[in-house]
Amino acid sequence: MYLSRHRTDGGARWALDGHYLPAPFTLDLLLGIPTGYARSLLESLPLQEAASDPLLPPVEPTHEVWASGVTYLISREARRAESGEGDAYEKVYDAKRPELFLKAIGWRVVGHKATVRIRKDSHWNVPEPELVLVLNNRMEIVGYTAGNDVSSRDIEGENSLYLPQAKIYDGSCALGPGITLETDHLRDVEIRLAIYRNGELAFEKESNTSQMKRSFEDLATYLGKELSFPAGALLMTGTGIVPDDDFTLKPGDRTEISVGELTLANEVSQ
Ligand code: DO4
Ligand code: MG
């Protein structure tokens, strides 16, 4: 089952497997019920006309998008090298408690084919391709989407207390194109990042969720430990791909992130 969200003349509208759901359907509603009922709810809803309007990010304006970090060895190594505080990354990689931070609020997220941004006050910027969990109000995994945790490496590297500025700014979070409501093989999902510059492939690498240090369930449990999400939440699960140190995104680049069968493409601007 696949959910997508579209911009229609009557406002944002969700679709299931390419056909519109009744207009009152919301993701809030779906994430407010246990996973066991979610599938039967969707199966019981009448499908309407084909969903051909432009895509919106698969998240509603008030949903919170959280992120976890240093969940793959390569992320730990890259951050240890760029930072004067390498110890912190090493410790969090091995610690029981994961790193979790608030990445975006739903209305700030951009979707498939929209524009992501790099900061004007940064000279070293990268996309971070991540599997993004869609969690219900009990922190159960309902599905996943693809995400780009666009980040400034020089700002984070200068001082880890600058992390919110390196990570949270307009156009720094892209999600989409839609939500896959399958959770069976999440520990074996291929993730691929391709970056095109002047129409040519400038960078390409693949990873797999099997290389992740932590379990998705553990990340979701920590997020919901002392924080309630009555309408669910989204959780980016960290990057397993870091471009070489001499690479930085430039305005005009195009990023293409594949997470399993989902592909999220975005233009880059400043
Ligand atoms: O520790 C900083 C953030 C790490 C991160 O975003 C990642 O590993 O994906
Ligand atoms: Mg990240």
XYZ file of N, CA and C and ligand atoms in Angstrom:
820
model
N 0.852 -1.208 0.000
C 0.000 0.000 0.000
C 0.880 1.248 0.000
N 0.462 2.256 -0.766
C 1.300 3.444 -0.942
C 0.437 4.706 -0.821
N 0.824 5.595 0.087
C 0.079 6.841 0.294
C 0.819 8.007 -0.331
N 0.104 8.860 -1.044
C 0.726 10.085 -1.575
C -0.200 11.259 -1.260
N 0.366 12.456 -1.221
C -0.428 13.651 -0.872
C -0.309 14.635 -2.034
N -1.426 15.237 -2.420
C -1.463 16.047 -3.641
C -2.074 17.421 -3.397
N -1.627 18.375 -4.221
C -2.206 19.725 -4.182
C -3.370 19.777 -5.171
N -4.612 19.803 -4.662
C -5.774 19.872 -5.557
C -6.408 21.248 -5.432
N -7.339 21.555 -6.311
C -8.032 22.852 -6.241
C -8.743 23.018 -4.903
N -9.151 21.896 -4.306
C -9.863 21.963 -3.024
C -8.934 21.859 -1.819
N -7.627 21.903 -2.023
C -6.666 21.796 -0.911
C -5.907 20.488 -0.979
N -5.125 20.214 0.055
C -4.299 18.994 0.070
C -5.202 17.773 0.200
N -4.837 16.717 -0.513
C -5.669 15.510 -0.520
C -4.767 14.277 -0.582
N -5.090 13.257 0.199
C -4.309 12.012 0.217
C -4.845 11.020 -0.807
N -3.949 10.214 -1.339
C -4.347 9.152 -2.274
C -3.732 7.834 -1.815
N -4.422 6.740 -2.121
C -3.922 5.396 -1.818
C -3.714 4.668 -3.134
N -2.515 4.190 -3.353
C -2.173 3.459 -4.578
C -2.651 4.193 -5.835
N -2.486 5.530 -5.825
C -2.761 6.306 -7.038
C -4.192 6.806 -7.194
N -5.049 6.534 -6.218
C -6.438 7.013 -6.306
C -6.801 7.779 -5.045
N -7.535 8.893 -5.233
C -7.851 9.731 -4.079
C -8.679 8.992 -3.045
N -8.331 9.261 -1.780
C -9.141 8.808 -0.649
C -10.208 9.877 -0.398
N -11.255 9.570 0.329
C -12.251 10.595 0.643
C -11.572 11.817 1.282
N -12.042 13.025 0.939
C -11.365 14.258 1.358
C -11.126 14.361 2.869
N -12.007 13.857 3.739
C -11.736 14.010 5.181
C -10.584 13.152 5.701
N -10.043 12.213 4.877
C -8.941 11.364 5.360
C -7.696 12.215 5.630
N -7.083 11.973 6.796
C -5.814 12.654 7.109
C -4.804 11.634 7.638
N -3.532 12.009 7.545
C -2.474 11.159 8.111
C -2.603 11.162 9.639
N -2.978 12.316 10.183
C -3.254 12.422 11.630
C -4.153 11.289 12.096
N -5.222 11.085 11.324
C -6.220 10.076 11.665
C -5.582 8.680 11.643
N -4.842 8.397 10.576
C -4.229 7.073 10.416
C -3.217 6.795 11.525
N -2.495 7.853 11.930
C -1.441 7.660 12.936
C -2.001 7.741 14.359
N -3.293 7.972 14.456
C -3.929 8.001 15.779
C -4.548 6.669 16.152
N -4.374 5.640 15.299
C -4.934 4.311 15.610
C -3.820 3.261 15.566
N -3.997 2.127 16.261
C -2.954 1.085 16.253
C -2.703 0.547 14.845
N -1.481 0.084 14.577
C -1.138 -0.405 13.229
C -2.077 -1.524 12.779
N -2.518 -2.356 13.733
C -3.402 -3.473 13.399
C -4.675 -3.016 12.702
N -5.137 -1.803 13.037
C -6.383 -1.310 12.443
C -6.143 -0.443 11.205
N -4.923 0.029 11.051
C -4.653 1.005 9.983
C -4.956 0.420 8.601
N -4.489 -0.807 8.378
C -4.691 -1.449 7.077
C -6.183 -1.667 6.816
N -6.923 -2.154 7.849
C -8.362 -2.383 7.608
C -9.093 -1.070 7.391
N -8.645 0.002 8.070
C -9.296 1.296 7.828
C -9.114 1.690 6.359
N -7.855 1.575 5.879
C -7.584 1.982 4.491
C -8.364 1.108 3.500
N -8.434 -0.194 3.795
C -9.157 -1.094 2.880
C -10.651 -0.798 2.854
N -11.162 -0.204 3.951
C -12.610 0.040 4.022
C -13.007 1.351 3.324
N -12.025 2.185 3.002
C -12.372 3.495 2.425
C -12.574 3.383 0.913
N -13.608 4.057 0.381
C -13.836 3.995 -1.062
C -12.793 4.826 -1.801
N -12.202 4.235 -2.846
C -11.217 4.988 -3.633
C -11.929 5.773 -4.722
N -11.429 6.973 -5.004
C -12.091 7.844 -5.968
C -11.241 7.989 -7.243
N -11.295 9.144 -7.888
C -10.616 9.292 -9.188
C -9.087 9.173 -9.068
N -8.418 8.971 -10.203
C -6.950 8.865 -10.223
C -6.326 10.170 -9.702
N -5.278 10.029 -8.899
C -4.630 11.197 -8.281
C -3.565 11.737 -9.222
N -3.930 12.770 -10.019
C -2.978 13.253 -11.009
C -2.476 14.670 -10.698
N -2.917 15.246 -9.571
C -2.447 16.591 -9.213
C -1.009 16.527 -8.680
N -0.330 17.695 -8.661
C 1.078 17.701 -8.229
C 1.248 17.171 -6.800
N 2.411 16.570 -6.571
C 2.692 15.993 -5.251
C 3.023 17.059 -4.217
N 2.602 16.781 -2.987
C 3.022 17.575 -1.824
C 3.859 16.638 -0.941
N 4.640 17.198 -0.005
C 5.363 16.286 0.895
C 4.372 15.427 1.678
N 4.713 14.166 1.938
C 3.765 13.253 2.582
C 3.693 13.439 4.097
N 3.348 14.644 4.507
C 3.323 14.982 5.928
C 2.379 16.167 6.074
N 1.678 16.253 7.197
C 0.769 17.386 7.406
C 1.468 18.513 8.164
N 0.934 19.750 8.071
C 1.680 20.907 8.577
C 2.139 20.822 10.034
N 1.369 20.138 10.900
C 1.768 20.139 12.316
C 2.564 18.903 12.731
N 2.808 17.976 11.810
C 3.633 16.817 12.190
C 5.067 17.254 12.478
N 5.665 16.626 13.469
C 7.079 16.886 13.756
C 7.934 15.846 13.032
N 9.028 16.320 12.456
C 9.997 15.406 11.832
C 11.239 15.411 12.723
N 11.518 14.285 13.345
C 12.705 14.140 14.184
C 13.789 13.409 13.396
N 14.997 13.461 13.918
C 16.097 12.782 13.220
C 17.008 12.123 14.238
N 17.587 11.003 13.845
C 18.616 10.394 14.682
C 19.929 10.499 13.926
N 21.019 10.477 14.681
C 22.318 10.681 14.036
C 23.333 9.674 14.517
N 24.402 9.539 13.706
C 25.534 8.671 14.030
C 25.042 7.230 14.266
N 24.170 6.787 13.386
C 23.640 5.424 13.467
C 24.393 4.481 12.523
N 25.231 5.043 11.646
C 26.070 4.242 10.749
C 27.524 4.613 11.033
N 28.413 3.622 10.890
C 29.834 3.832 11.171
C 30.401 5.000 10.361
N 29.989 5.093 9.093
C 30.564 6.133 8.223
C 30.206 7.533 8.711
N 29.022 7.684 9.313
C 28.626 8.994 9.843
C 29.505 9.336 11.044
N 29.777 8.340 11.889
C 30.654 8.569 13.046
C 32.043 8.987 12.588
N 32.582 8.263 11.580
C 33.954 8.539 11.127
C 34.061 9.921 10.493
N 33.087 10.273 9.652
C 33.148 11.569 8.961
C 33.055 12.703 9.968
N 32.193 12.558 10.960
C 32.000 13.646 11.926
C 33.174 13.735 12.886
N 33.746 12.573 13.219
C 34.921 12.580 14.090
C 36.044 13.358 13.415
N 36.174 13.192 12.102
C 37.262 13.852 11.375
C 37.032 15.348 11.216
N 35.773 15.751 11.014
C 35.528 17.173 10.713
C 35.442 18.017 11.975
N 35.325 17.366 13.130
C 35.043 18.094 14.360
C 36.231 18.043 15.302
N 36.366 19.080 16.134
C 37.383 19.051 17.181
C 36.891 18.241 18.375
N 35.641 17.779 18.292
C 35.046 17.068 19.437
C 34.676 15.638 19.033
N 35.613 14.953 18.390
C 35.357 13.619 17.856
C 34.851 12.625 18.882
N 35.283 12.824 20.117
C 34.881 11.963 21.225
C 33.371 11.832 21.371
N 32.694 12.957 21.190
C 31.236 12.984 21.382
C 30.561 12.036 20.401
N 31.061 12.007 19.155
C 30.458 11.154 18.124
C 30.752 9.681 18.414
N 31.974 9.439 18.889
C 32.356 8.068 19.211
C 31.494 7.543 20.360
N 31.299 8.405 21.366
C 30.521 7.978 22.542
C 29.074 7.713 22.175
N 28.481 8.593 21.361
C 27.054 8.417 21.056
C 26.834 7.201 20.161
N 27.814 6.882 19.333
C 27.688 5.705 18.462
C 27.607 4.431 19.316
N 28.380 4.408 20.414
C 28.421 3.205 21.257
C 27.404 3.217 22.394
N 26.873 4.404 22.698
C 25.994 4.506 23.875
C 24.661 3.813 23.642
N 23.976 3.502 24.759
C 22.644 2.895 24.657
C 21.645 3.943 24.147
N 21.779 5.170 24.639
C 20.848 6.237 24.239
C 21.279 6.825 22.895
N 20.369 6.882 21.919
C 20.771 7.442 20.611
C 20.742 8.964 20.613
N 21.345 9.540 19.580
C 21.215 10.978 19.357
C 19.880 11.215 18.638
N 19.074 12.123 19.173
C 17.797 12.473 18.528
C 17.678 13.987 18.513
N 17.249 14.536 17.395
C 17.046 15.994 17.347
C 15.850 16.315 16.470
N 15.225 17.458 16.742
C 14.070 17.887 15.953
C 14.590 18.500 14.653
N 14.187 17.934 13.513
C 14.699 18.405 12.219
C 13.775 19.450 11.595
N 12.475 19.215 11.638
C 11.552 20.153 10.949
C 10.139 19.945 11.459
N 9.342 20.958 11.223
C 7.911 20.845 11.454
C 7.292 20.662 10.057
N 6.164 19.953 9.990
C 5.605 19.557 8.698
C 5.515 20.663 7.658
N 5.081 21.857 8.062
C 4.872 22.904 7.059
C 6.186 23.374 6.427
N 7.308 23.076 7.095
C 8.606 23.524 6.570
C 9.248 22.497 5.620
N 8.649 21.309 5.551
C 9.236 20.224 4.748
C 8.955 20.456 3.263
N 9.911 20.128 2.410
C 9.655 20.191 0.969
C 9.527 18.764 0.430
N 8.819 18.629 -0.692
C 8.537 17.303 -1.231
C 9.360 16.979 -2.470
N 8.947 15.906 -3.138
C 9.605 15.432 -4.352
C 9.540 16.511 -5.438
N 10.651 16.757 -6.083
C 10.808 17.733 -7.181
C 10.752 19.182 -6.705
N 10.678 19.413 -5.404
C 10.756 20.792 -4.896
C 12.235 21.130 -4.672
N 12.493 22.331 -4.169
C 13.881 22.788 -4.041
C 14.377 22.677 -2.599
N 15.525 22.025 -2.401
C 16.176 22.065 -1.094
C 17.208 23.191 -1.124
N 17.636 23.621 0.079
C 18.558 24.763 0.119
C 19.838 24.444 0.889
N 20.904 25.156 0.488
C 22.108 25.181 1.318
C 22.205 26.584 1.906
N 22.798 26.701 3.091
C 22.849 27.996 3.780
C 23.845 28.940 3.078
N 23.492 30.227 3.076
C 24.409 31.211 2.455
C 25.649 31.421 3.310
N 25.545 31.134 4.620
C 26.685 31.369 5.512
C 27.490 30.088 5.761
N 27.387 29.143 4.825
C 28.144 27.901 4.968
C 28.841 27.592 3.651
N 30.044 26.997 3.728
C 30.759 26.691 2.482
C 30.935 25.196 2.249
N 30.357 24.369 3.158
C 30.545 22.909 3.025
C 29.219 22.236 3.377
N 28.508 21.814 2.330
C 27.144 21.306 2.517
C 26.951 19.978 1.810
N 26.181 19.091 2.466
C 25.940 17.767 1.868
C 24.479 17.350 2.042
N 24.012 16.502 1.113
C 22.721 15.852 1.343
C 22.956 14.628 2.225
N 21.985 14.261 3.030
C 22.065 13.006 3.795
C 20.838 12.168 3.453
N 21.052 11.080 2.700
C 19.930 10.229 2.284
C 19.545 9.284 3.428
N 18.291 9.322 3.838
C 17.903 8.550 5.025
C 16.539 7.882 4.853
N 16.418 6.682 5.403
C 15.096 6.066 5.509
C 14.375 6.781 6.651
N 13.147 7.186 6.387
C 12.386 7.963 7.379
C 11.185 7.142 7.836
N 11.151 6.855 9.127
C 10.040 6.062 9.678
C 8.808 6.935 9.854
N 7.646 6.362 9.549
C 6.369 7.019 9.846
C 5.807 6.273 11.050
N 5.660 7.001 12.160
C 5.296 6.375 13.441
C 3.912 6.820 13.885
N 3.151 5.906 14.479
C 1.842 6.315 14.991
C 1.977 6.829 16.430
N 0.840 7.098 17.066
C 0.881 7.709 18.401
C 1.421 6.764 19.479
N 1.567 5.471 19.154
C 2.192 4.519 20.086
C 3.636 4.251 19.724
N 4.162 4.983 18.792
C 5.526 4.808 18.288
C 5.692 3.468 17.575
N 4.589 2.953 17.022
C 4.670 1.758 16.167
C 5.011 2.224 14.756
N 5.785 1.392 14.038
C 6.187 1.758 12.678
C 5.056 1.406 11.714
N 4.540 2.435 11.035
C 3.416 2.256 10.114
C 3.926 2.132 8.676
N 5.041 2.764 8.387
C 5.591 2.740 7.033
C 6.853 3.582 6.988
N 7.283 3.882 5.762
C 8.497 4.694 5.620
C 8.440 5.537 4.356
N 9.258 6.570 4.365
C 9.433 7.381 3.168
C 10.932 7.652 3.006
N 11.291 8.361 1.943
C 12.701 8.726 1.733
C 12.907 10.155 2.224
N 14.091 10.438 2.742
C 14.343 11.779 3.261
C 15.731 12.283 2.949
N 15.843 13.604 2.910
C 17.132 14.266 2.735
C 17.348 15.204 3.917
N 18.315 14.867 4.767
C 18.668 15.684 5.940
C 19.815 16.602 5.503
N 19.495 17.624 4.713
C 20.570 18.487 4.169
C 21.285 19.169 5.345
N 22.611 19.145 5.307
C 23.383 19.557 6.485
C 24.596 20.386 6.099
N 24.936 21.324 6.982
C 26.168 22.088 6.805
C 27.270 21.425 7.619
N 28.303 20.944 6.937
C 29.372 20.242 7.655
C 30.314 21.217 8.351
N 30.523 22.416 7.767
C 31.463 23.325 8.439
C 30.858 23.922 9.703
N 29.551 24.179 9.694
C 28.940 24.771 10.898
C 28.899 23.738 12.025
N 28.492 22.509 11.704
C 28.489 21.458 12.742
C 29.920 21.155 13.209
N 30.862 21.151 12.248
C 32.249 20.809 12.584
C 32.929 21.861 13.449
N 32.496 23.119 13.312
C 33.128 24.193 14.103
C 32.844 24.005 15.593
N 31.599 23.621 15.888
C 31.225 23.449 17.291
C 29.933 22.630 17.305
N 29.914 21.509 18.018
C 28.719 20.650 17.947
C 27.485 21.333 18.556
N 27.710 22.396 19.340
C 26.551 23.132 19.863
C 25.850 23.915 18.748
N 26.508 23.999 17.587
C 25.865 24.675 16.438
C 24.995 23.708 15.625
N 24.827 22.480 16.124
C 24.088 21.468 15.350
C 22.724 21.974 14.847
N 21.911 22.634 15.715
C 20.615 23.087 15.193
C 20.747 24.026 13.990
N 21.787 24.869 13.972
C 21.952 25.773 12.823
C 22.467 25.031 11.594
N 23.223 23.960 11.828
C 23.734 23.161 10.700
C 22.623 22.344 10.060
N 21.575 22.076 10.841
C 20.560 21.108 10.423
C 19.190 21.702 10.150
N 18.845 22.817 10.822
C 17.456 23.294 10.785
C 17.409 24.690 10.186
N 16.971 24.777 8.954
C 16.799 26.071 8.295
C 15.856 25.838 7.116
N 15.395 26.878 6.478
C 14.434 26.731 5.374
C 15.025 25.844 4.280
N 14.255 24.863 3.850
C 14.665 24.019 2.724
C 15.675 22.945 3.094
N 15.855 22.667 4.388
C 16.870 21.669 4.774
C 16.299 20.263 4.927
N 14.975 20.137 4.806
C 14.378 18.799 4.997
C 13.449 18.469 3.841
N 13.796 17.431 3.098
C 12.923 16.970 2.007
C 12.454 15.562 2.328
N 11.165 15.300 2.052
C 10.597 13.966 2.249
C 9.756 13.597 1.040
N 9.720 12.312 0.720
C 8.818 11.897 -0.344
C 9.380 10.767 -1.191
N 8.768 10.444 -2.343
C 7.576 11.121 -2.854
C 6.306 10.769 -2.075
N 6.223 9.541 -1.500
C 5.045 9.161 -0.733
C 5.455 8.221 0.392
N 4.478 7.572 0.995
C 4.746 6.676 2.131
C 4.419 5.238 1.736
N 5.413 4.349 1.895
C 5.181 2.924 1.675
C 4.705 2.324 2.988
N 3.533 1.702 2.956
C 2.978 1.155 4.201
C 3.361 -0.318 4.347
N 4.644 -0.610 4.227
C 5.154 -1.972 4.405
C 6.267 -1.883 5.439
N 6.341 -2.861 6.319
C 7.364 -2.788 7.363
C 8.125 -4.109 7.523
N 7.920 -5.028 6.586
C 8.464 -6.381 6.763
C 9.976 -6.507 6.605
N 10.558 -5.777 5.667
C 11.993 -6.020 5.400
C 12.812 -4.745 5.580
N 12.490 -3.994 6.629
C 13.145 -2.684 6.796
C 14.640 -2.778 7.047
N 15.133 -3.918 7.519
C 16.564 -4.036 7.783
C 17.348 -4.503 6.558
N 16.693 -4.471 5.405
C 17.420 -4.795 4.176
C 16.898 -3.914 3.043
N 17.027 -2.620 3.251
C 16.553 -1.665 2.244
C 17.774 -0.966 1.645
N 17.866 -0.978 0.325
C 18.965 -0.292 -0.373
C 18.721 1.212 -0.322
N 19.776 1.976 -0.021
C 19.679 3.441 -0.061
C 20.747 3.923 -1.038
N 20.343 4.815 -1.953
C 21.290 5.271 -2.971
C 21.220 6.789 -3.049
N 22.388 7.403 -3.164
C 22.437 8.857 -3.374
C 23.159 9.128 -4.685
N 22.519 9.916 -5.547
C 23.190 10.373 -6.775
C 23.068 11.892 -6.809
N 24.176 12.549 -7.187
C 24.146 14.010 -7.300
C 24.555 14.368 -8.733
N 23.726 15.149 -9.388
C 23.993 15.564 -10.774
C 24.387 17.031 -10.786
N 25.433 17.327 -11.539
C 25.884 18.722 -11.700
C 26.017 18.983 -13.190
N 25.402 20.063 -13.662
C 25.367 20.373 -15.095
C 24.912 19.161 -15.905
N 23.940 18.432 -15.369
C 23.377 17.290 -16.089
C 24.217 16.027 -16.026
N 25.397 16.094 -15.376
C 26.271 14.902 -15.329
C 26.355 14.359 -13.912
N 26.522 13.048 -13.814
C 26.627 12.420 -12.504
C 27.917 12.880 -11.823
N 27.797 13.557 -10.654
C 28.983 14.063 -9.963
C 29.336 13.220 -8.751
N 28.374 12.476 -8.244
C 28.625 11.621 -7.076
C 27.566 10.540 -7.043
N 27.964 9.342 -6.652
C 26.996 8.249 -6.534
C 27.514 7.239 -5.519
N 26.657 6.824 -4.600
C 27.056 5.796 -3.631
C 25.817 5.090 -3.108
N 26.015 3.872 -2.646
C 24.890 3.103 -2.100
C 25.216 2.622 -0.705
N 24.173 2.450 0.093
C 24.333 1.782 1.384
C 23.104 0.910 1.583
N 23.025 0.296 2.744
C 21.897 -0.594 3.017
C 21.563 -0.464 4.499
N 20.280 -0.542 4.814
C 19.894 -0.382 6.225
C 20.457 -1.505 7.107
N 20.939 -2.595 6.493
C 21.530 -3.673 7.290
C 22.830 -3.204 7.959
N 23.423 -2.090 7.447
C 24.675 -1.588 8.022
C 24.446 -0.698 9.245
N 23.199 -0.494 9.606
C 22.890 0.415 10.711
C 23.204 -0.229 12.053
N 23.731 0.599 12.973
C 24.126 0.087 14.292
C 22.915 -0.249 15.163
N 21.867 0.555 15.066
C 20.721 0.427 15.981
C 19.515 -0.156 15.260
N 18.519 -0.584 16.051
C 17.289 -1.044 15.406
C 16.329 0.136 15.275
N 15.462 0.067 14.286
C 14.466 1.129 14.102
C 13.540 1.205 15.315
N 13.209 0.045 15.865
C 12.296 -0.002 17.017
C 12.919 0.725 18.212
N 14.233 0.547 18.385
C 14.926 1.184 19.504
C 14.889 2.713 19.350
N 15.112 3.188 18.126
C 15.074 4.638 17.885
C 13.678 5.187 18.189
N 12.655 4.466 17.724
C 11.270 4.931 17.937
C 10.933 4.919 19.426
N 11.380 3.899 20.138
C 11.105 3.815 21.576
C 11.733 4.988 22.309
N 12.988 5.306 21.975
C 13.640 6.441 22.643
C 12.916 7.752 22.344
N 12.472 7.916 21.098
C 11.787 9.166 20.752
C 10.524 9.337 21.594
N 9.813 8.223 21.827
C 8.529 8.325 22.531
C 8.633 8.162 24.035
N 9.862 8.060 24.569
C 10.034 7.784 25.994
C 9.338 8.818 26.882
N 9.588 10.079 26.686
C 9.019 11.113 27.552
C 8.381 12.214 26.715
N 7.953 11.845 25.499
C 7.405 12.834 24.582
C 6.206 12.186 23.908
N 5.054 12.874 23.940
C 3.876 12.248 23.328
C 3.612 12.849 21.953
N 3.110 12.023 21.064
C 2.806 12.423 19.691
C 1.394 11.937 19.363
N 0.352 12.678 19.791
C -1.027 12.201 19.588
C -1.354 11.940 18.126
N -0.690 12.644 17.207
C -0.962 12.432 15.785
C 0.242 11.818 15.077
N 1.079 11.084 15.824
C 2.226 10.420 15.224
C 3.375 11.378 14.923
N 4.440 10.830 14.339
C 5.638 11.627 14.034
C 6.434 10.927 12.944
N 7.394 11.654 12.366
C 8.301 11.048 11.385
C 9.705 11.066 11.981
N 10.471 10.039 11.692
C 11.805 9.935 12.286
C 12.830 9.539 11.222
N 13.737 10.473 10.906
C 14.838 10.191 9.977
C 15.835 9.311 10.728
N 16.392 8.294 10.056
C 17.137 7.296 10.830
C 18.656 7.340 10.630
N 19.150 8.450 10.063
C 20.599 8.614 9.964
C 21.123 8.251 8.583
N 22.289 8.801 8.282
C 22.871 8.570 6.955
C 23.981 7.526 6.990
N 23.990 6.690 5.957
C 25.067 5.720 5.778
C 25.911 6.089 4.571
N 25.708 7.317 4.054
C 26.484 7.777 2.893
C 26.972 9.196 3.178
N 28.281 9.391 3.089
C 28.847 10.734 3.261
C 29.780 10.981 2.073
N 29.522 12.015 1.260
C 30.435 12.301 0.139
C 31.848 12.607 0.642
N 32.853 12.452 -0.243
C 34.246 12.731 0.142
C 34.361 14.163 0.662
N 35.421 14.378 1.477
C 35.554 15.670 2.154
C 35.690 16.856 1.197
N 36.154 16.611 -0.034
C 36.307 17.751 -0.953
C 35.016 18.041 -1.720
N 33.950 17.356 -1.372
C 32.686 17.585 -2.097
C 31.761 18.491 -1.301
N 31.215 19.497 -1.971
C 30.150 20.301 -1.374
C 29.053 20.506 -2.405
N 27.810 20.557 -1.939
C 26.691 20.846 -2.849
C 26.817 22.257 -3.382
N 26.323 22.463 -4.616
C 26.320 23.810 -5.206
C 24.922 24.111 -5.721
N 24.533 25.404 -5.750
C 23.239 25.743 -6.339
C 23.192 25.210 -7.771
N 22.053 24.668 -8.158
C 21.913 24.104 -9.502
C 22.077 22.592 -9.523
N 22.709 22.022 -8.462
C 22.832 20.554 -8.394
C 21.444 19.936 -8.277
N 21.384 18.654 -8.613
C 20.145 17.898 -8.427
C 20.483 16.649 -7.622
N 19.778 16.449 -6.499
C 20.023 15.242 -5.695
C 18.930 14.227 -5.971
N 19.322 12.979 -5.997
C 18.361 11.896 -6.221
C 18.630 10.849 -5.141
N 17.648 10.656 -4.285
C 17.795 9.726 -3.161
C 16.805 8.594 -3.333
N 17.305 7.361 -3.383
C 16.395 6.218 -3.465
C 16.466 5.449 -2.158
N 15.319 5.156 -1.631
C 15.193 4.315 -0.434
C 14.257 3.189 -0.841
N 14.818 1.990 -1.068
C 14.001 0.922 -1.643
C 13.471 1.383 -2.986
N 12.176 1.262 -3.182
C 11.561 1.600 -4.476
C 11.177 3.078 -4.576
N 11.409 3.853 -3.512
C 11.031 5.276 -3.527
C 12.195 6.129 -4.016
N 11.921 7.091 -4.894
C 12.982 8.010 -5.316
C 12.532 9.449 -5.117
N 13.359 10.177 -4.359
C 13.097 11.578 -4.010
C 14.117 12.426 -4.754
N 13.637 13.287 -5.644
C 14.570 14.127 -6.417
C 14.326 15.595 -6.084
N 15.429 16.346 -5.924
C 15.303 17.759 -5.563
C 16.379 18.592 -6.244
N 16.000 19.803 -6.652
C 16.982 20.790 -7.099
C 17.577 21.441 -5.861
N 18.824 21.937 -6.004
C 19.478 22.610 -4.868
C 19.588 24.093 -5.180
N 19.214 24.924 -4.203
C 19.431 26.368 -4.392
C 20.050 26.918 -3.115
N 20.366 28.227 -3.150
C 20.976 28.822 -1.957
C 19.985 29.753 -1.291
O 25.521 14.223 14.915
C 25.050 14.852 14.062
C 23.997 14.459 13.116
C 24.221 13.129 12.497
C 23.301 12.838 11.372
O 22.469 13.615 10.954
C 23.396 11.517 10.715
O 24.205 10.672 11.111
O 22.638 11.288 9.775
Mg 21.358 12.892 9.165
